[in-house]
Every structure is written in C-alpha cells, then in structure tokens.
Tab-separated table of C-alpha atoms and ligand atoms in Angstrom:
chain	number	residue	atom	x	y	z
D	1	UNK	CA	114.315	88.470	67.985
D	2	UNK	CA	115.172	89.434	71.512
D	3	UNK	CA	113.687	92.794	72.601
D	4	UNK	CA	116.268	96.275	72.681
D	5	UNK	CA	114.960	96.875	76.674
D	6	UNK	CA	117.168	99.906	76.873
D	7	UNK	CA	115.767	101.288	73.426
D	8	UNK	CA	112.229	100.812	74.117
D	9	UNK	CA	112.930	103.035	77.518
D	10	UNK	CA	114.243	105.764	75.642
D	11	UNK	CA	111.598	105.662	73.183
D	12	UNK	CA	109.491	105.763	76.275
D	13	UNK	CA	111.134	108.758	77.830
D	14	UNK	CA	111.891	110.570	74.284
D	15	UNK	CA	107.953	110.170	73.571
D	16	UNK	CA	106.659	111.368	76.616
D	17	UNK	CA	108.713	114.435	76.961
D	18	UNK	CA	106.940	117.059	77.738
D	19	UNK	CA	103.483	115.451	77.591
D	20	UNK	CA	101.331	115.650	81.076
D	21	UNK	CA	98.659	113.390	80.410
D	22	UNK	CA	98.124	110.145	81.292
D	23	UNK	CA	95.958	108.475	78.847
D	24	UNK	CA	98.490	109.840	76.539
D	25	UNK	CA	101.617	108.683	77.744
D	26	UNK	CA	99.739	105.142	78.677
D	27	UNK	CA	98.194	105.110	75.044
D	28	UNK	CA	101.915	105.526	73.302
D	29	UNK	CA	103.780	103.817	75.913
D	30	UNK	CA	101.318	100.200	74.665
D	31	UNK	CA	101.790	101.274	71.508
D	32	UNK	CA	105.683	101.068	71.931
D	33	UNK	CA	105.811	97.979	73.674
D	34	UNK	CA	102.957	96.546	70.801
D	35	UNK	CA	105.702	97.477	67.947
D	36	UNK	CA	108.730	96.867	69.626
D	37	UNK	CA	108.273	93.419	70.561
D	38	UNK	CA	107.411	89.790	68.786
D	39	UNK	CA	104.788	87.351	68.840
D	40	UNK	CA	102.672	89.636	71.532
D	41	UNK	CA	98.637	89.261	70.967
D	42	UNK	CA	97.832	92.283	73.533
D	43	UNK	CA	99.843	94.829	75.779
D	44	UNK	CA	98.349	97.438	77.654
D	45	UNK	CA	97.166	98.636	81.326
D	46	UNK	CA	95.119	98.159	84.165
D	47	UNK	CA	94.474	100.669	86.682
D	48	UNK	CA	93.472	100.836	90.178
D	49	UNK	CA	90.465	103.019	90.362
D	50	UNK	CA	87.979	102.082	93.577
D	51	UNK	CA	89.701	99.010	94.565
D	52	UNK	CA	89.745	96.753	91.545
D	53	UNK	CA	91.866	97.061	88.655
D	54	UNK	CA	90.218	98.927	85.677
D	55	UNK	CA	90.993	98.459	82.145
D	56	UNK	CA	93.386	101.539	80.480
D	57	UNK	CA	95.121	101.947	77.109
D	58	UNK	CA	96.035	98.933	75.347
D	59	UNK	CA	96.703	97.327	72.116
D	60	UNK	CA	94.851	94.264	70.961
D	61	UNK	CA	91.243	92.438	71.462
D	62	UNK	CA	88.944	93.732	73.611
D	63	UNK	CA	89.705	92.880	77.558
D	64	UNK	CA	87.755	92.438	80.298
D	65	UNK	CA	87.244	96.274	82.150
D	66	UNK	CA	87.408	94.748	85.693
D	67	UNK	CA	89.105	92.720	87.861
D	68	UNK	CA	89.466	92.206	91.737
D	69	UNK	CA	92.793	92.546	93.500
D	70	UNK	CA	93.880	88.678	93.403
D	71	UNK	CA	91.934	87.630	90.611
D	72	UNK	CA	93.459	86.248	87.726
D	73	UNK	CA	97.375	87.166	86.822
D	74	UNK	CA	96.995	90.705	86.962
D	75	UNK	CA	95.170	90.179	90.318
D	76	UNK	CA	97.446	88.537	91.583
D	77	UNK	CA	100.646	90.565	90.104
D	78	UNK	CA	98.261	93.620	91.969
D	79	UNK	CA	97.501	91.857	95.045
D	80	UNK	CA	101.812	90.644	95.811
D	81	UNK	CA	102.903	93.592	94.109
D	82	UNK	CA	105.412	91.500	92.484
D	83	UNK	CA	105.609	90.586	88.774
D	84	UNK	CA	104.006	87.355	87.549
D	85	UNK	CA	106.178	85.523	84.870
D	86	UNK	CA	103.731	82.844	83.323
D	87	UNK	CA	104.711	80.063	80.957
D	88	UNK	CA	101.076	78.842	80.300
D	89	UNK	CA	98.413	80.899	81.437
D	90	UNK	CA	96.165	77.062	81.525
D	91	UNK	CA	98.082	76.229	84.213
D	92	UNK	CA	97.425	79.101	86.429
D	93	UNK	CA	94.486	78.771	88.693
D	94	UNK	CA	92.065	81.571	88.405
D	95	UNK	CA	93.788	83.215	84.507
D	96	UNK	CA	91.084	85.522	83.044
D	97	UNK	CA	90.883	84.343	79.043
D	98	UNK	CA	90.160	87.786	77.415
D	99	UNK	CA	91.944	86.573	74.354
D	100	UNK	CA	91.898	83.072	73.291
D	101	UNK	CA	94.948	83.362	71.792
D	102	UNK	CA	97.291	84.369	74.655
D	103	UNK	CA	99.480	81.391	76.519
D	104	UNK	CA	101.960	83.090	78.428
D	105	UNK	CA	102.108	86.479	80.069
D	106	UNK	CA	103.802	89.126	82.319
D	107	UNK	CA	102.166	91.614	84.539
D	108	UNK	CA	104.477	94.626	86.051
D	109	UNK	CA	103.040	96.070	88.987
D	110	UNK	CA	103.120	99.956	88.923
D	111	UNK	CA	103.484	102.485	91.726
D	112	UNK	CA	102.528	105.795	92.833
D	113	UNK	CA	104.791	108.620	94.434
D	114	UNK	CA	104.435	106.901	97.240
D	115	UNK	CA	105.066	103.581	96.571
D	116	UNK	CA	101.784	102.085	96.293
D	117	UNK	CA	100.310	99.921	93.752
D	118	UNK	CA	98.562	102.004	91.369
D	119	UNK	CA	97.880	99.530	88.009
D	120	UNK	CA	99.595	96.735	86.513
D	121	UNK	CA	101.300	96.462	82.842
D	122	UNK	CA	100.240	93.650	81.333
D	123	UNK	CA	101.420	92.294	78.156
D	124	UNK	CA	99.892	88.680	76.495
D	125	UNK	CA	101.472	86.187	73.835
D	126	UNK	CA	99.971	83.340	71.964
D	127	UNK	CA	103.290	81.632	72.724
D	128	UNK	CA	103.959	79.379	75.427
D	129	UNK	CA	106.799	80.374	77.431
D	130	UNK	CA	107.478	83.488	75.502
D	131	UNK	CA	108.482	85.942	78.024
D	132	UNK	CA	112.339	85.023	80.692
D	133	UNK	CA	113.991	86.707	83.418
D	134	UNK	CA	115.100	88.999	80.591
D	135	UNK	CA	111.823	89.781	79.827
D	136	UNK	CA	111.601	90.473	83.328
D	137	UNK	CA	114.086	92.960	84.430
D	138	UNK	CA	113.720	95.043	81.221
D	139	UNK	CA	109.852	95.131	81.521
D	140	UNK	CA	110.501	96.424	85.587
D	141	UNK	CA	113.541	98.654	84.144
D	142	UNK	CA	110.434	100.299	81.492
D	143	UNK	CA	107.554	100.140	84.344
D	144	UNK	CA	110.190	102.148	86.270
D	145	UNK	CA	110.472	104.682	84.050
D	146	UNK	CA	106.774	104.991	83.511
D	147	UNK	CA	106.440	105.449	86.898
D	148	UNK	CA	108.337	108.510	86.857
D	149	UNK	CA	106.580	110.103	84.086
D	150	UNK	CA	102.885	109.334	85.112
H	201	SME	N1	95.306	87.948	81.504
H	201	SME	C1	94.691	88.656	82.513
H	201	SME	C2	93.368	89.238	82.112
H	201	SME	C3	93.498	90.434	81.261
H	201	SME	S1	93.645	90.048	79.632
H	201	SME	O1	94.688	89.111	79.392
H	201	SME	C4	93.889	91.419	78.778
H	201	SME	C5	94.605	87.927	83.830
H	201	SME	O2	94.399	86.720	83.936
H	201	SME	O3	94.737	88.624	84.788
C-alpha cells in the first residue's frame, strides 16, 4: 500500500507540538515513519556531530554509530546534500550492510537554520526497488517539516 505522505506530516507536526527536545521529536518522528509505512526493515537518523555522521533515534537492528561524510549512502546523501534513491544497495559502491536484510534505501539530507547539512534520514527495506520519486518528494516534503521543528 502506497504511503499517506501528507498524513504522516501531520502526524509529524500534531506529535511534536509543543515538545522542545530533540531526541524526542527524532525518537517519535522514526517511530511514525516505522508504522506508517510497508515492508521497511529500519528507519531512523544520523547526525552530524564532529564531522561524521553519528547514529540517532531509529527503529530496527542495531546500526553502525559512525560514518564519514561520503561513505556509504548516507555518506554520500551527507556529502551532495542531495537525496540518494537506491534500488539495490549491492550495487552501490561503498553501501554500509548494518542489516542484512535491507536492499533498497533512501537517505534525506537534513538542514540547520542556516541551511547546512545537519544529519540525514535514512530509512532501509528488504525489498529491491521499494522506494520511487514518490517516495521521494513526500520523504523531502516530511524532512522539511522536521526541519522546522528541530
Ligand atoms: N545504509 C547505510 C548505513 C546505515 S544502516 O543502513 C542503518 C549506508 O550505506 O550509508
């Protein structure tokens, strides 16, 4: 079933109303997207904290806790600030196998106030070619949001 984009932002906002803490709002906000969409293995966030990209709140196996601007797909999404949309993570030179299970994935880029690159979402399936350009623009529409409320 395709994924209600515009629900799962107001969820996002509706939940975080009011609430000034990060881990929080991180920790419900994987939560959401852990619930509210199929055939996912692991959702959550990576953070930039002393140059590399430090492991947040997620749902789902336990992840690596580090990883250097333009390493693997969240590297890379960090490194381009642009969003990686990938059909088979075995094709892509350099993907960091946390999970076995995961095939394809999508890493959001996320900014600060400013504009700069301040984490990455990052959400895995055990299906190839699971996430589209839908995928994509509601994922950047919900990062968006985020951004505002972090
Ligand atoms: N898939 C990531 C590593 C993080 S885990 O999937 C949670 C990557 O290659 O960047």
């Amino acid at each position: 079933m395709k994924t209600d984009y515009n629900m799962m932002t107001e969820q996002l906002k509706a939940i975080c109303d009011g609430v000034d803490y990060d881990i929080t709002n991180l920790s419900n906000a994987s939560a959401l997207i852990f619930d509210s969409m199929e055939d996912l293995n692991w959702a959550g966030f990576y953070l930039v904290r002393d140059g590399k990209l430090l492991l947040g709140p997620f749902q789902g196996k336990v992840a690596c806790t580090k990883i250097d601007f333009g390493k693997g797909v969240c590297g890379t999404a960090a490194l381009k600030d642009e969003t990686q949309l990938v059909k088979d993570v075995h094709e892509f030179p350099g993907h960091i196998a946390c999970d076995s299970a995961s095939n394809s994935e999508i890493v959001v880029p996320m900014h600060d106030a400013n504009g700069k690159v301040m984490g990455v979402l990052d959400i895995d399936s055990p299906l190839k070619g699971r996430f589209d350009e839908e995928d994509r623009a509601g994922l950047e529409g919900f990062v968006k949001a985020l951004e505002e409320i972090i």
